CSV table of C-alpha atoms in Angstrom, one decimal:
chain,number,residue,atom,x,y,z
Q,1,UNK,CA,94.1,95.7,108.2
Q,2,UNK,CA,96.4,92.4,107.6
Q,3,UNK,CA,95.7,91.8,111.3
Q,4,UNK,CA,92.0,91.9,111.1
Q,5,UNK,CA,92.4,89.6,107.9
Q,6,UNK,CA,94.4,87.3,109.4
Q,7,UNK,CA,92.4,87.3,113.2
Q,8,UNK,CA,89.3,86.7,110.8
Q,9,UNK,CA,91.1,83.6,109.0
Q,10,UNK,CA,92.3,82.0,112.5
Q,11,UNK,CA,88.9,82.6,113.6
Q,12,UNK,CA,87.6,80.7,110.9
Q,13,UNK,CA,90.2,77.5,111.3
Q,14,UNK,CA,89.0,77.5,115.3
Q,15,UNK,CA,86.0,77.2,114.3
Q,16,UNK,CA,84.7,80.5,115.8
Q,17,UNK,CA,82.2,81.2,113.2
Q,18,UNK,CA,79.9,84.0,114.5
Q,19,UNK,CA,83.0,86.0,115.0
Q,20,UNK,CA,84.5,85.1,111.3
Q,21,UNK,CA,81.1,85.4,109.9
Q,22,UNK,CA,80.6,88.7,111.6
Q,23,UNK,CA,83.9,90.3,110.9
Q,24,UNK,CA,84.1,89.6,107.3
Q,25,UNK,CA,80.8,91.4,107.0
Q,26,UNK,CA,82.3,94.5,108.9
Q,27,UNK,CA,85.2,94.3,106.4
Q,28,UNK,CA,83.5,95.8,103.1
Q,29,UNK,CA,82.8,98.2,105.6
Q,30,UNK,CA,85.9,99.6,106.8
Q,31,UNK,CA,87.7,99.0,103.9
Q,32,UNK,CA,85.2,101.3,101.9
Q,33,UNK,CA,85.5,103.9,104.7
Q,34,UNK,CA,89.3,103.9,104.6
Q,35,UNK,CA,89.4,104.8,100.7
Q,36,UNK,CA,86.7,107.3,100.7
Q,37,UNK,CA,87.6,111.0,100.9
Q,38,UNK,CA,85.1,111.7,104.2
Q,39,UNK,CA,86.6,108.2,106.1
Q,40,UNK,CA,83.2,107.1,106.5
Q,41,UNK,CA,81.4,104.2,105.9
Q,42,UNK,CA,78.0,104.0,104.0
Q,43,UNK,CA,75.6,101.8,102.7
Q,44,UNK,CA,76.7,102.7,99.2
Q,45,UNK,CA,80.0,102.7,100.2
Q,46,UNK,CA,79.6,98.8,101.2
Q,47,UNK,CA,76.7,97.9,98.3
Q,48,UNK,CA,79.8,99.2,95.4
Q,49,UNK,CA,83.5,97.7,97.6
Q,50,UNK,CA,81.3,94.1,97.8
Q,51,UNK,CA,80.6,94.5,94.0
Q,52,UNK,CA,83.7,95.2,93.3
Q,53,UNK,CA,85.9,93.0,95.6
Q,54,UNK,CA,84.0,90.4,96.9
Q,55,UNK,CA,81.1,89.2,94.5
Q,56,UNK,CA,83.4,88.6,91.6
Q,57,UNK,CA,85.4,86.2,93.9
Q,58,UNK,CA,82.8,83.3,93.4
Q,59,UNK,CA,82.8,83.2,89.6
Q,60,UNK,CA,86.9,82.5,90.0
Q,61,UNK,CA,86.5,80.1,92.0
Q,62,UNK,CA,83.3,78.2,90.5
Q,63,UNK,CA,82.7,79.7,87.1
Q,64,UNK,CA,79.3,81.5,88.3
Q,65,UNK,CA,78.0,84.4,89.1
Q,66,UNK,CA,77.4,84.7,92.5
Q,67,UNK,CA,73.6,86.0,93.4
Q,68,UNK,CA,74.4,87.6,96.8
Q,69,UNK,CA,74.5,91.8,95.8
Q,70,UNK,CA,76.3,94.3,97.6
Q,71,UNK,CA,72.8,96.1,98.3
Q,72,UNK,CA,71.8,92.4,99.6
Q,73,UNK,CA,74.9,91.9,101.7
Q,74,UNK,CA,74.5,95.0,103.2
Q,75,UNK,CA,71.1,94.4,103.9
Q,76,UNK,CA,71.5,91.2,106.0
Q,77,UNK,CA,75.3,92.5,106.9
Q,78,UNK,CA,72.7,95.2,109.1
Q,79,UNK,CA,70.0,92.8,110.0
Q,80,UNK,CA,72.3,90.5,111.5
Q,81,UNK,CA,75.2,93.2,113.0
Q,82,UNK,CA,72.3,95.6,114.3
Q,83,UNK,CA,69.2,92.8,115.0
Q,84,UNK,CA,71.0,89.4,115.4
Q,85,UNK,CA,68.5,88.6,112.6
Q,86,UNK,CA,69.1,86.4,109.5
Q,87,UNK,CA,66.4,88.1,107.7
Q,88,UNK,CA,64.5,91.5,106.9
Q,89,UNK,CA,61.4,92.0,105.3
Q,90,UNK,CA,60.8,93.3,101.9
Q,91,UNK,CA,64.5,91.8,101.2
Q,92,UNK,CA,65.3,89.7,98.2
Q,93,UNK,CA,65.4,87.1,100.0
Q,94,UNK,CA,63.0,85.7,103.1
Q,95,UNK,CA,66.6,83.8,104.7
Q,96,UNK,CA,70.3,84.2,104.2
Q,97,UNK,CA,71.9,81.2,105.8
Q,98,UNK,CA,75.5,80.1,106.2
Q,99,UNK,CA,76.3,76.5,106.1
Q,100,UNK,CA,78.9,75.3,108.5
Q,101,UNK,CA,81.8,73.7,107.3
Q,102,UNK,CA,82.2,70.0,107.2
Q,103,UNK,CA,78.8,69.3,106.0
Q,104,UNK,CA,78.1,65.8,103.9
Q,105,UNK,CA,76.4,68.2,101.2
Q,106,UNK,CA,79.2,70.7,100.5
Q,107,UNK,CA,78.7,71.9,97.4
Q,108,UNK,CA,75.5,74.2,98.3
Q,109,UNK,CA,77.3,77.3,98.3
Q,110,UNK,CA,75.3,80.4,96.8
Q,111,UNK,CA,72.4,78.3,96.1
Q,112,UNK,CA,68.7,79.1,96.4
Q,113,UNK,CA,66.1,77.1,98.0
Q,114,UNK,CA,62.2,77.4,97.4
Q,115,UNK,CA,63.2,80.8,95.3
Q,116,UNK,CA,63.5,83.0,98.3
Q,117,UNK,CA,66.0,81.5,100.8
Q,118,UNK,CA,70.0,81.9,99.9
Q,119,UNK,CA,72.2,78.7,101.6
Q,120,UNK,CA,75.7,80.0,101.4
Q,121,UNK,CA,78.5,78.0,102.5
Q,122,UNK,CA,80.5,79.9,105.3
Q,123,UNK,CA,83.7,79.1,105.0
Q,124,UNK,CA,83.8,79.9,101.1
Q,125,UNK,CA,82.0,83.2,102.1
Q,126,UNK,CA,84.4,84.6,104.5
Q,127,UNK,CA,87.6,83.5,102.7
Q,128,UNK,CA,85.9,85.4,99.2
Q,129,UNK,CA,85.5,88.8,101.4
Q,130,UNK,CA,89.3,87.8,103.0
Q,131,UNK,CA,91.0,87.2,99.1
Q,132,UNK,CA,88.7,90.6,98.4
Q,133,UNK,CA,90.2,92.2,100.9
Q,134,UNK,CA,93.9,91.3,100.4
Q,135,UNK,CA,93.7,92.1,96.8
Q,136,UNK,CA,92.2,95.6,97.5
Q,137,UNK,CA,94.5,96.3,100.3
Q,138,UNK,CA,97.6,95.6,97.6
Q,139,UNK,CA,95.6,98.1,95.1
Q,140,UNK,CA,95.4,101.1,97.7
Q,141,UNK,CA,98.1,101.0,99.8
Q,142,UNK,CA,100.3,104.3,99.2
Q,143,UNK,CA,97.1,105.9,97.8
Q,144,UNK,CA,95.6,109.1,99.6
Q,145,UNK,CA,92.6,109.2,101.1
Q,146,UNK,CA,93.8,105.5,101.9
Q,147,UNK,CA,97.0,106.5,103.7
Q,148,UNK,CA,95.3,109.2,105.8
Q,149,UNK,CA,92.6,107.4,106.8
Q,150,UNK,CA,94.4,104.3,107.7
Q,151,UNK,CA,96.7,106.5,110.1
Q,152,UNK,CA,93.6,106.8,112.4
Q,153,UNK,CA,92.7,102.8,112.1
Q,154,UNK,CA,92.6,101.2,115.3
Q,155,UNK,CA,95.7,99.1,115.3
Q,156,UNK,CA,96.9,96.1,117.7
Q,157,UNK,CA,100.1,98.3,119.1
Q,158,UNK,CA,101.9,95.5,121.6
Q,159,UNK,CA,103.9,97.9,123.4
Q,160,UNK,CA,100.5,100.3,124.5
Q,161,UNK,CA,100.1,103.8,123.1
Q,162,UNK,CA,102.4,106.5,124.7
Q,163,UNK,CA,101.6,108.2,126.8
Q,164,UNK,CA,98.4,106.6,128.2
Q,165,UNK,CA,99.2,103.0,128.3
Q,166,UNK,CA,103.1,102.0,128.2
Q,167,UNK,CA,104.3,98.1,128.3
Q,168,UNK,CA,100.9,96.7,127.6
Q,169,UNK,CA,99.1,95.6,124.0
Q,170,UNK,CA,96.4,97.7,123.5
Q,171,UNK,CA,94.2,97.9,120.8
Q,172,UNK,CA,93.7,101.6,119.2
């Protein structure tokens, strides 16, 4: 799990932001699936590890509350994973978009435009699901069903996985 964190940072610094953006909304994801009893991910599951982990992250870093939901995150996390889309109808909002780094007006994280369309800055995004994941990682390490289910995580092993592939990183 601290190599899909980190991957998701460096993908972040190298600009790659489809692949950081998408990744840190798989993370709530796995991360609920690997504490749950069953090892499997829901739409719950995701709606109450976001709450918990992830929305808070915004008011310690700006003092607000942030007004992206775990029901609303999962929502676009499966418009956008499934559809490629950035919006779904009968949502919250009629757009969630992510502002590239680097932009003149930075401060428009979490912000809402015409009262239906959420800018959110992408950078500060991904690295609020990355802190949320680091600090629940520290909390369930060495905890059952977190143990368990992180025995069958698929893991970057560099010498393969004995005894189909020897000598060669796989993942799995």
């Amino acid at each position: 799990m601290r190599t899909l964190i980190a991957q998701t940072q460096k993908a972040l610094e190298a600009e790659l932001y489809y692949v950081a953006l998408f990744t840190a909304l798989s993370i709530p994801d796995i991360a609920a699936a690997l504490e749950s009893s069953d090892g499997r991910a829901s739409g719950k599951r995701y709606a109450a590890w976001y709450e918990e982990w992830v929305r808070p992250r915004l008011k310690e870093s700006r003092g607000r509350e942030n007004p992206l939901t775990g029901e609303a995150c999962y929502g676009f996390r499966c418009a956008l994973l499934h559809q490629g889309r950035s919006q779904r109808t009968n949502d919250q909002y009629s757009h969630i978009m992510f502002v590239e780094p680097g932009h003149p007006n930075y401060s428009i994280h979490d912000c809402l435009v015409s009262g239906k369309a959420l800018l959110i800055q992408l950078d500060e995004f991904v690295m609020e699901v990355l802190r949320g994941g680091e600090l629940w990682l520290k909390s369930v390490q060495g905890t059952e069903p977190f143990e368990q289910n992180y025995s069958h995580f698929a893991k970057r092993r560099p010498q393969g996985l004995r005894p189909y592939v020897v000598g060669a990183p796989v993942v799995g």
